[in-house]
Short mmCIF file of C-alpha atoms in Angstrom, two decimals:
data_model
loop_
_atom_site.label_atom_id
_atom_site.label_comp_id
_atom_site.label_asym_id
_atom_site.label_seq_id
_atom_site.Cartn_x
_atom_site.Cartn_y
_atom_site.Cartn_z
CA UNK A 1 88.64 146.46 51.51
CA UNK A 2 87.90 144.72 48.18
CA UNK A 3 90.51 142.14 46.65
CA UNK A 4 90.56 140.29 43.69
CA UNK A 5 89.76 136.54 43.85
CA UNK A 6 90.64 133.70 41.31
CA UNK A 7 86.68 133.22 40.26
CA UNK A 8 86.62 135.48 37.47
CA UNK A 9 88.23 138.82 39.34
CA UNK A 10 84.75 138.85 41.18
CA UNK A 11 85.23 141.28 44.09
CA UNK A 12 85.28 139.73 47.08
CA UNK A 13 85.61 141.53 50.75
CA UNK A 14 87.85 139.67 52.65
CA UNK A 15 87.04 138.38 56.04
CA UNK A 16 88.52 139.77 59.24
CA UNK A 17 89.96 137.34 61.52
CA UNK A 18 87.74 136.45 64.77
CA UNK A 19 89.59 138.45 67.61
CA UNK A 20 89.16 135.68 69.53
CA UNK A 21 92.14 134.07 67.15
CA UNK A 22 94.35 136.98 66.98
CA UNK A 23 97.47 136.25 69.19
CA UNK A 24 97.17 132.68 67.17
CA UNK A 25 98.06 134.43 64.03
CA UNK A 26 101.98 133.45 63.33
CA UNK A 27 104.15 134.97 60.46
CA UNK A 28 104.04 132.15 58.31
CA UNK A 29 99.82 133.08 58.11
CA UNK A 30 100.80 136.77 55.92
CA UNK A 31 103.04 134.94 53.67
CA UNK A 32 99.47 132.35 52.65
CA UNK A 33 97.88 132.87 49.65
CA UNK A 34 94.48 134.57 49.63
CA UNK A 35 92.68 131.55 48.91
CA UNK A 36 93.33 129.81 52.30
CA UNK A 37 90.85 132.10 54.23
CA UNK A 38 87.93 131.51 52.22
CA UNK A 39 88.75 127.65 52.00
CA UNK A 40 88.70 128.00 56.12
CA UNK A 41 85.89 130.24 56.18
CA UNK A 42 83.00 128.24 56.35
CA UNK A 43 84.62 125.83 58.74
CA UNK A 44 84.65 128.74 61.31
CA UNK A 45 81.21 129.58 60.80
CA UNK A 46 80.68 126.14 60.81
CA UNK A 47 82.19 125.69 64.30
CA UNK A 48 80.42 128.79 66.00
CA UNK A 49 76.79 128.12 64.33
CA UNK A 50 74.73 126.21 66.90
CA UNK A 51 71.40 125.27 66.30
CA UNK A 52 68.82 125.31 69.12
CA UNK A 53 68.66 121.66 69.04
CA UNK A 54 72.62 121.27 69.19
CA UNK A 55 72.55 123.80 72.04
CA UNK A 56 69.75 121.83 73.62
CA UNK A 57 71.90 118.35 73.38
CA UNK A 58 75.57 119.45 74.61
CA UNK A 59 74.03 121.09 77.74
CA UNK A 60 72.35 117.80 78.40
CA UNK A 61 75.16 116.21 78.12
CA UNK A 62 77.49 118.25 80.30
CA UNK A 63 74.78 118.44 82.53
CA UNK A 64 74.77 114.25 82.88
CA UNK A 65 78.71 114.32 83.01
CA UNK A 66 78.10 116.81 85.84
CA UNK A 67 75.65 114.93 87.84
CA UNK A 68 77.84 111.33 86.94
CA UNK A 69 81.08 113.59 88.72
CA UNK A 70 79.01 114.72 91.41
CA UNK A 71 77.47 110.49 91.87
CA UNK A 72 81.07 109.35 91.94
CA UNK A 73 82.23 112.28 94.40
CA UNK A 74 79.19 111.43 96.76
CA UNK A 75 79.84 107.87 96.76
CA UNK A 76 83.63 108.70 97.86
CA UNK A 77 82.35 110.56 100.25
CA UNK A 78 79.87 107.77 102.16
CA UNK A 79 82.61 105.24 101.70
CA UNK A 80 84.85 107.52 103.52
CA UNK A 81 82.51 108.43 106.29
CA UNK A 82 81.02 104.52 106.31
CA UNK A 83 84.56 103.42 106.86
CA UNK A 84 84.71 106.26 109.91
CA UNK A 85 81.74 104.91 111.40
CA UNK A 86 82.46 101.51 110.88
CA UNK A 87 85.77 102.00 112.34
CA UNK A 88 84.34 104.34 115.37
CA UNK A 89 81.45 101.80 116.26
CA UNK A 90 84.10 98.92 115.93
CA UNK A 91 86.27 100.92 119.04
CA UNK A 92 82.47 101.11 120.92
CA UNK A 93 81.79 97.64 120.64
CA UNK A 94 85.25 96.90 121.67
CA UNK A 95 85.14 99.29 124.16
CA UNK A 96 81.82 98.13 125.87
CA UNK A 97 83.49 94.47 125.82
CA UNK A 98 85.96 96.17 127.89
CA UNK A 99 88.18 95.16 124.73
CA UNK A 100 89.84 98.51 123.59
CA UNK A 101 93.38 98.73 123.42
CA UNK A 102 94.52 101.80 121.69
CA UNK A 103 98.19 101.44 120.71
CA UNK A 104 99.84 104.86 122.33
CA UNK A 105 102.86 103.73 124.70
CA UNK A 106 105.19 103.31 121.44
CA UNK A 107 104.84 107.15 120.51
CA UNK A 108 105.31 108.32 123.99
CA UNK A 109 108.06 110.66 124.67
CA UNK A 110 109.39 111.84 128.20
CA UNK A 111 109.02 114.74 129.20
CA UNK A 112 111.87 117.47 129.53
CA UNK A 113 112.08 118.58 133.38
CA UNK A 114 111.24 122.29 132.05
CA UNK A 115 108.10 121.04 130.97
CA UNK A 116 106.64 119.92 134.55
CA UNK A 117 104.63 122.31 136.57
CA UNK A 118 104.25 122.30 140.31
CA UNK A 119 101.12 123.86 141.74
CA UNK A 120 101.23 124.39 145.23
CA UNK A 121 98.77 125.19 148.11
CA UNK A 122 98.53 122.66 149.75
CA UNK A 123 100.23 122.78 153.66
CA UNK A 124 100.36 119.19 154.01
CA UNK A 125 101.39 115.82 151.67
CA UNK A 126 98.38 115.50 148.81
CA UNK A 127 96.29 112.64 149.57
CA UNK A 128 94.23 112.02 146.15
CA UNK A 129 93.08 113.92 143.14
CA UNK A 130 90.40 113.95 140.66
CA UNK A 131 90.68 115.58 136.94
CA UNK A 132 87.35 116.30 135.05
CA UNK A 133 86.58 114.59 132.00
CA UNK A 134 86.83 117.92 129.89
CA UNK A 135 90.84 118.10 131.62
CA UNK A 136 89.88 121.60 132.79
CA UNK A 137 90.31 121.15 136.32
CA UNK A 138 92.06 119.75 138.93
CA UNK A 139 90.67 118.94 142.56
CA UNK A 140 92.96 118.03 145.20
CA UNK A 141 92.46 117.16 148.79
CA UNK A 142 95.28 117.12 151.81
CA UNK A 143 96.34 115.66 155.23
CA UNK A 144 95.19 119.56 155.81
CA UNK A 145 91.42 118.51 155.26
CA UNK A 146 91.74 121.40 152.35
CA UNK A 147 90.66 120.69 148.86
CA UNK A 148 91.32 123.24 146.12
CA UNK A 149 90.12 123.35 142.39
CA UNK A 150 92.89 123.89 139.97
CA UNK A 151 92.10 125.60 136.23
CA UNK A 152 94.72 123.24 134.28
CA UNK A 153 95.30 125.96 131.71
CA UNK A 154 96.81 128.57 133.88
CA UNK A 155 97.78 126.67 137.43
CA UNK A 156 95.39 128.92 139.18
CA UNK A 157 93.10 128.22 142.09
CA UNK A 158 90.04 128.62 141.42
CA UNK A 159 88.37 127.66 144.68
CA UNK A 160 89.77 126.39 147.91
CA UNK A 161 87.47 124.83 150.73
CA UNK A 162 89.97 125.10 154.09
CA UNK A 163 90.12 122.57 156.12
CA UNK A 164 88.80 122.72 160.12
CA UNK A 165 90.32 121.34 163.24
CA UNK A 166 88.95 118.71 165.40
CA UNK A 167 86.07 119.48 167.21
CA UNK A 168 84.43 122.35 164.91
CA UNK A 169 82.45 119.48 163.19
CA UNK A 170 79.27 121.04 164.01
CA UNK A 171 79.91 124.25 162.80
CA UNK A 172 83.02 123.96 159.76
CA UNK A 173 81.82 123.23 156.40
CA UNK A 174 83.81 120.74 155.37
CA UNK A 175 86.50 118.13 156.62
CA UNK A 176 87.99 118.17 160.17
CA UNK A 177 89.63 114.94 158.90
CA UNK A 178 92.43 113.79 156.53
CA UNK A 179 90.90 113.04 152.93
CA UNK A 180 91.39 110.01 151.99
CA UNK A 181 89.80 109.88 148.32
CA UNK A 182 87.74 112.24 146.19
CA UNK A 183 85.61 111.61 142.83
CA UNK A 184 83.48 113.93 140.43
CA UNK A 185 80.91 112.65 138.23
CA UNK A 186 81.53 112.25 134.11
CA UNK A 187 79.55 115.30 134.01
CA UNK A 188 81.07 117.79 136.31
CA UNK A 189 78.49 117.84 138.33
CA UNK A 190 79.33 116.55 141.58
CA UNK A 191 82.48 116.28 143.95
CA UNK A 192 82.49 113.80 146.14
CA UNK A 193 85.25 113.63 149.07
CA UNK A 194 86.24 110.58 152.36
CA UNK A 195 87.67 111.45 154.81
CA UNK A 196 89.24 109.72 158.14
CA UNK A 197 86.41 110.84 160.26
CA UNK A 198 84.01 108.26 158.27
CA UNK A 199 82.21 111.00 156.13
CA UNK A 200 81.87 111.58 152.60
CA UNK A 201 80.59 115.36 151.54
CA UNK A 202 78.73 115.99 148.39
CA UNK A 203 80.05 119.25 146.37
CA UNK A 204 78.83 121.06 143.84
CA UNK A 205 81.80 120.78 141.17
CA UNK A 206 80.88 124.30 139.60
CA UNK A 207 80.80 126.62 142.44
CA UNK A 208 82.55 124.54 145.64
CA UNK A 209 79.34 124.74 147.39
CA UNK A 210 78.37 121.84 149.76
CA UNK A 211 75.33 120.17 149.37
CA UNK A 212 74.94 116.58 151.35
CA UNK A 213 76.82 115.04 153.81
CA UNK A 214 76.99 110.73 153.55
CA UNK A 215 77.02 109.10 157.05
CA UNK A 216 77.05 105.17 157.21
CA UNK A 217 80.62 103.85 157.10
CA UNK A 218 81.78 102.80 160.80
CA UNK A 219 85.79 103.05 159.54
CA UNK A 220 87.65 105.74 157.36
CA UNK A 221 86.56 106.24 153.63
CA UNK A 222 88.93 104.90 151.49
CA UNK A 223 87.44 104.53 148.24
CA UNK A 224 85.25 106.77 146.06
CA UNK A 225 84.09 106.45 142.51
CA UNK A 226 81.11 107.38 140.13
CA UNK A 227 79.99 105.07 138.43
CA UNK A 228 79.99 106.89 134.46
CA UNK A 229 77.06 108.29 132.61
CA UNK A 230 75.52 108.51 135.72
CA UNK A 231 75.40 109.82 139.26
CA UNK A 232 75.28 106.73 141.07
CA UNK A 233 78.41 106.82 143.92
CA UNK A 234 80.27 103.82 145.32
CA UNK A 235 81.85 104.11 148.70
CA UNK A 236 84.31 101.81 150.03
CA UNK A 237 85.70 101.50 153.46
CA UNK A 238 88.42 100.40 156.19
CA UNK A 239 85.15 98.75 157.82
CA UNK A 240 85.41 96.27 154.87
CA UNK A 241 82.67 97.05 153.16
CA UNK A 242 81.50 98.62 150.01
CA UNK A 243 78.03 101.34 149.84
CA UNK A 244 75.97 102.64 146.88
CA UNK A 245 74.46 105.46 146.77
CA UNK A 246 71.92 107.92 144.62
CA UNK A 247 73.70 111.43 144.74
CA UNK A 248 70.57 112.85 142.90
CA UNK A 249 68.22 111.62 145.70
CA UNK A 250 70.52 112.18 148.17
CA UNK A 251 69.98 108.42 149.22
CA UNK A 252 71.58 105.57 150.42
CA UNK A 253 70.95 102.20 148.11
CA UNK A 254 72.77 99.41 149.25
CA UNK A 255 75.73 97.65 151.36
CA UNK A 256 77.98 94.94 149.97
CA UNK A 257 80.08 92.58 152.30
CA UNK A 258 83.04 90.10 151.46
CA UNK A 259 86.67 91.57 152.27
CA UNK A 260 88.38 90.25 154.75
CA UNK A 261 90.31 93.77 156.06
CA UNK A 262 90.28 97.20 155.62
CA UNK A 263 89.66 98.13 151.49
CA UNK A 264 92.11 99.98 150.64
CA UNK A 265 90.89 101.43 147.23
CA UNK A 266 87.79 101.61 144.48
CA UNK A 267 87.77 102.18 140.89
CA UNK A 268 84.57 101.62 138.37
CA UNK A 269 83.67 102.49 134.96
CA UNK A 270 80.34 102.69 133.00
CA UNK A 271 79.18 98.94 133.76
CA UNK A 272 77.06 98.59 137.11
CA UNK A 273 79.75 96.81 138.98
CA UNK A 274 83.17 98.40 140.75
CA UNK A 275 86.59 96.71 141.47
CA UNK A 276 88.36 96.94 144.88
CA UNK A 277 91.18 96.03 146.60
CA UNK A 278 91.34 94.89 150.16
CA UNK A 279 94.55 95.66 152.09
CA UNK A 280 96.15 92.72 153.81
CA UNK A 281 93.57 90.43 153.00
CA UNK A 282 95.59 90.52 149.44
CA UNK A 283 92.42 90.43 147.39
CA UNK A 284 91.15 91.83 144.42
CA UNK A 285 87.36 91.97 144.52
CA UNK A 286 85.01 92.86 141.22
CA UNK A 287 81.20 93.31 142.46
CA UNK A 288 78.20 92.93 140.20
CA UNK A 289 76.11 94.87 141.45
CA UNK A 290 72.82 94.02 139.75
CA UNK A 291 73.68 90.19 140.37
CA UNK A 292 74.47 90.41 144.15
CA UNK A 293 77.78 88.65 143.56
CA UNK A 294 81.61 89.18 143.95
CA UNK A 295 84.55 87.90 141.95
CA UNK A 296 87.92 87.28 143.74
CA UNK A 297 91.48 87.75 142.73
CA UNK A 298 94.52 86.85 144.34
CA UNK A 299 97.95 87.21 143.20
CA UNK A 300 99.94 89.60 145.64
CA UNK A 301 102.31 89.15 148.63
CA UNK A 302 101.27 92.37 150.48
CA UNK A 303 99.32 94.78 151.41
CA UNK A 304 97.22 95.61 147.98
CA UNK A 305 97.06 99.93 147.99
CA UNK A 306 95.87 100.84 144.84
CA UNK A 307 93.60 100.00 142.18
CA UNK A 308 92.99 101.57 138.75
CA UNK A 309 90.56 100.41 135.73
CA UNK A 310 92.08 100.30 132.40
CA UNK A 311 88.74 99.02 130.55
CA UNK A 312 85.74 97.51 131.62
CA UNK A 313 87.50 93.84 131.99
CA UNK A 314 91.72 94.43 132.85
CA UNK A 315 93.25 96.55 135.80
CA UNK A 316 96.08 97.75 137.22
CA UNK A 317 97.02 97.26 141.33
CA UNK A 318 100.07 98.51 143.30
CA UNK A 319 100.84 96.63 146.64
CA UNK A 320 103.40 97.48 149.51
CA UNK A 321 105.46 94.28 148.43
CA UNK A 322 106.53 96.73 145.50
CA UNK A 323 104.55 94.91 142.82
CA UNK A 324 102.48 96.31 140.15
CA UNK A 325 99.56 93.50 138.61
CA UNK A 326 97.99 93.32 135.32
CA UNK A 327 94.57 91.85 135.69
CA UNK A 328 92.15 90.29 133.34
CA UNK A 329 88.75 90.02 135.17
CA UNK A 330 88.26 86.63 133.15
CA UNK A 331 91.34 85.02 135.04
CA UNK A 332 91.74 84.37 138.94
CA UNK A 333 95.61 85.51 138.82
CA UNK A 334 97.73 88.64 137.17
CA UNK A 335 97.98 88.04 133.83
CA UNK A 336 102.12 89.96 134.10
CA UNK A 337 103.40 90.85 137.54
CA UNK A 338 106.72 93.01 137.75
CA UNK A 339 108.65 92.66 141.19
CA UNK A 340 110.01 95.14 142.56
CA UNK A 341 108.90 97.85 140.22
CA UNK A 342 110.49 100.86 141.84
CA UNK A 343 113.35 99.28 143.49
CA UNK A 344 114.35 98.59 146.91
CA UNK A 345 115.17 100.83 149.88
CA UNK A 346 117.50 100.15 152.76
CA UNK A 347 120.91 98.47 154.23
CA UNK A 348 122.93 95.95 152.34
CA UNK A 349 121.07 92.47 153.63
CA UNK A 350 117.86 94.02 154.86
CA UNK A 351 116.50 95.93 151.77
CA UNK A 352 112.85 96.82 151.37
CA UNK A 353 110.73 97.33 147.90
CA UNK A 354 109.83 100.71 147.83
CA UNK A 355 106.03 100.53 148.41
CA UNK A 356 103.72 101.31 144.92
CA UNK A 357 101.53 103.60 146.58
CA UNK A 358 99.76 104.71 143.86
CA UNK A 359 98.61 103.66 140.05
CA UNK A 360 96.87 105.14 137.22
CA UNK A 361 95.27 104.02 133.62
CA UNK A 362 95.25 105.78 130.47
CA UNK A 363 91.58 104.59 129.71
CA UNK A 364 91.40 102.27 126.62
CA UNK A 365 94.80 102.35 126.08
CA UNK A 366 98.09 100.55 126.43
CA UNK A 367 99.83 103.04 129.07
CA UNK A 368 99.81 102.71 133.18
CA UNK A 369 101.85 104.68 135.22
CA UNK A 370 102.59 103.63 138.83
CA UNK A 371 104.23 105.90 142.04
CA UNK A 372 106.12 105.44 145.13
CA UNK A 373 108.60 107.08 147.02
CA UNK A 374 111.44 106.75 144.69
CA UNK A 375 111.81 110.01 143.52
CA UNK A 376 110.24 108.63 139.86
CA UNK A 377 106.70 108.26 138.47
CA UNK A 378 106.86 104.79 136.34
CA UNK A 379 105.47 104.80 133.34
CA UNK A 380 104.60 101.15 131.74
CA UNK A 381 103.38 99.54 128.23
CA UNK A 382 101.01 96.88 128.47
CA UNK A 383 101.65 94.08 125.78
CA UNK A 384 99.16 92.94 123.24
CA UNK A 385 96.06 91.19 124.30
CA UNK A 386 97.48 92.93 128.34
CA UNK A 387 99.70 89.45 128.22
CA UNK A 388 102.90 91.54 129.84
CA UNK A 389 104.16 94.80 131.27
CA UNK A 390 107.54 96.50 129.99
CA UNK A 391 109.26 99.86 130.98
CA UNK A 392 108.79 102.68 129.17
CA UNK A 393 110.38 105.48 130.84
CA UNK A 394 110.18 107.15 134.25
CA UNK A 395 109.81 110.71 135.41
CA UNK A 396 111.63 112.46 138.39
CA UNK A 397 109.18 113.34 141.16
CA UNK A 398 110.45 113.72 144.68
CA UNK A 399 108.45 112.72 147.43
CA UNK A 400 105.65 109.66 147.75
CA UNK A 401 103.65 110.06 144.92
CA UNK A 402 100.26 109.41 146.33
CA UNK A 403 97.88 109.80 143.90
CA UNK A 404 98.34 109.53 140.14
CA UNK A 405 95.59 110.31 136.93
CA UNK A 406 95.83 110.74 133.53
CA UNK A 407 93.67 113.31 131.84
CA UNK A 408 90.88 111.65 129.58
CA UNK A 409 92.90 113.29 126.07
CA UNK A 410 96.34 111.65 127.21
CA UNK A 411 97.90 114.94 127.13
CA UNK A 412 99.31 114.91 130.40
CA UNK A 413 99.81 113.41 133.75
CA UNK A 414 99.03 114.71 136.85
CA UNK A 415 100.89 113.54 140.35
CA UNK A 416 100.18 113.93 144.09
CA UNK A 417 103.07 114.59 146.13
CA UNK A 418 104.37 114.71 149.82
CA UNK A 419 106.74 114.75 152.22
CA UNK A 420 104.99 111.93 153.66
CA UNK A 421 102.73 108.55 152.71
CA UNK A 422 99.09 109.32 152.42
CA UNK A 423 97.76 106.64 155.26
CA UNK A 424 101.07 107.55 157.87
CA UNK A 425 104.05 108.84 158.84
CA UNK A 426 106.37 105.79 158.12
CA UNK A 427 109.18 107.97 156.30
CA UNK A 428 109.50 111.56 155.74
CA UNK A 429 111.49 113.00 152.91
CA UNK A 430 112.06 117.01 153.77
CA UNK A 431 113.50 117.81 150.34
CA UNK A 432 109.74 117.15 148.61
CA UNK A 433 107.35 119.88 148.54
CA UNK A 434 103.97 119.13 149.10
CA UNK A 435 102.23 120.04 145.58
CA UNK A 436 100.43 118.80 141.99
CA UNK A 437 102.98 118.18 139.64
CA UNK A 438 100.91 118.76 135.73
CA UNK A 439 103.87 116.20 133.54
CA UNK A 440 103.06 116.75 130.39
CA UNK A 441 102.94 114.02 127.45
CA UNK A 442 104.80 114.39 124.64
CA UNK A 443 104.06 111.78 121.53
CA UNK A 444 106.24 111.72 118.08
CA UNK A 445 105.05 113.12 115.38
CA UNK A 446 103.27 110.62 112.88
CA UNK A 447 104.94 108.89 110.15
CA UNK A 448 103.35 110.60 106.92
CA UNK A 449 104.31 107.19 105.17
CA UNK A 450 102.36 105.33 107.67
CA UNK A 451 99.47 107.28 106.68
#
């Protein structure tokens, strides 16, 4: 279409607005003289011409904007993940100090009875119990010389080596004697079980399938643990001593002397040393094994039962005076005792403390749990720097809870239970059933303004 312009009535075609433009076009743009277009017109072109060069120079210089983005992103990015591995070799270090003291008690929540499973397969009171490392399975061992592997997920047996009766030693595979203790190595590969008759047996954890028999101790096994990262075993005894031994060589290493009575329990960690208690010689007793030597702990009035590591340097023990002591390996006495810590038992004038027959250690942590024969599993918050012990809350369990562990996530609790104390026949409480009780461990949900 031609028009007529103001230059003379020269004939000039008009230009056709860029597409691009068209939903920008308002009224007001129809009611515009003629002249505005061509004033505009070489502004457009203007804008949309590009020389090579031009081209050339704004892709450099988005390309250096992009790179400058992607710098600034990337260095995000390592300080995030320098302050993770800052932060995660911080908890090693502290952790090989025997240092680490995650703060979990205060977000603890009890559990609602519903919640609790009972496994059961057991004919007699559970003795001890082991949980591997991946909190897959169970194993549990009996005053019926059984010991069954438990799939966590389901409550299903998996395996069950049956017990024998006295006098089939030379012909049952397995224990003709009450089990006393039981351990399996970091890796899952081994079981080890004690029994009254003096043995230990060597398992394989996979399949059930025995593989050595240890012979040595002249008194019951009381005390098994692997030492982590590794498959070095240490034995302890009611003939008061401790043994070491190569489970990969099938070989005995070494004996270790210094309690004055029967040791009652064993617990070790990654370092090459183990902790011990010994009975009614009311010692605690951490050996160095690489140095030859022994430190010694006294602190309480009974019988000490139970022993559990809560990092490389504090600990937990449970004694038949109903105590439960909070150790520091760098101090001779308990840095907190608590008295009394299930209660007492008996007639107006005579009362007993119910005996602490078993504790347990959330590794790294600030949560113990200790058991008797209360009816309750005692759950317990240690204070900073392990300078005290405070309630948290406490579970209902019925029966003497004779072995406790928690799994290595936290995520639950697993209990021991009989009708009857793991080392006698003191009491009997018929209402228990003899069983694993899985308690599970509820925590609060994070504060997102914490965060």
């Amino acid at each position: 279409m031609w028009v007529d312009g103001d230059s003379g009535g020269k004939k000039v075609r008009a230009t056709k607005p860029n597409s691009k433009y068209n939903e920008e076009i308002s009224s007001e743009s129809e009611t515009e003289s003629n002249v505005e277009p061509k004033k505009r017109r070489p502004i457009e072109e203007q804008e949309y011409e590009e020389t090579p060069q031009e081209k050339k120079l704004r892709l450099a210089k988005l390309y250096i904007d992009q790179l400058k983005e992607e710098e600034e992103q990337k260095a995000d990015d390592e300080t995030f993940e320098s302050d993770l591995v800052a932060g995660r070799l911080q908890e090693e270090v502290l952790e090989q100090k025997g240092k680490l003291q995650r703060p979990i008690a205060k977000d603890l929540l009890p559990p609602d009875a519903s919640d609790i499973r009972l496994l059961r397969g057991h004919k007699l009171p559970i003795t001890c119990l082991v949980i591997t490392s991946d909190d897959k399975h169970i194993f549990s061992a009996a005053k019926d010389c059984s010991i069954i592997k438990w799939d966590v997920e389901s409550g299903k047996k998996l395996h069950k080596i049956p017990g024998g009766r006295k006098g089939t030693e030379d012909r049952h595979v397995g224990h003709t004697g009450h089990i006393l203790c039981m351990a399996v190595s970091s890796d899952a590969k081994y079981l080890a079980t004690g029994d009254m008759n003096k043995l230990i047996m060597i398992w394989e954890a996979e399949t059930c399938k025995h593989l050595y028999k240890f012979t040595g101790h002249k008194g019951p096994v009381s005390g098994l643990s692997f030492r982590r990262g590794s498959h070095d075993l240490y034995s302890a005894s009611h003939d008061r001593s401790v043994k070491v031994w190569n489970v990969d060589e099938n070989a005995y290493v070494e004996t270790l002397f210094g309690h004055q009575d029967a040791i009652t329990g064993l617990d070790c960690l990654s370092r090459e040393r183990c902790v011990t208690t010994g009975g009614r010689d009311r010692s605690v007793r951490v050996w160095k094994i690489a140095e030859e030597s022994q430190l010694v702990f006294h602190g309480h009035e009974g019988s000490i039962d139970c022993v559990q590591l809560i990092n490389e340097e504090h600990m937990i023990t449970g004694a038949d005076d109903g105590s439960v002591c909070l150790w520091s390996v760098n101090r001779k006495k308990p840095l907190s005792t608590v008295k009394q810590a299930h209660g007492c038992h008996g007639d107006a004038g005579l009362e007993q403390p119910h005996w602490v027959a078993s504790v347990a250690a959330l590794q790294n942590s600030d949560t113990v749990a200790s058991g008797s024969h209360n009816s309750l599993v005692q759950l317990w918050k240690c204070a900073q720097n392990f300078r005290g012990l405070e309630p948290l809350f406490s579970i209902p369990v019925p029966g003497f809870v004779n072995s406790l562990k928690f799994s290595s996530s936290g995520r639950f609790l697993v209990a021991g239970v009989g009708q009857e104390h793991r080392l006698g026949r003191w009491w009997r409480i018929k209402e228990a059933k003899n069983g694993i009780y899985i308690i599970p461990l509820k925590r609060r949900a994070p504060n997102p303004e914490s965060q």
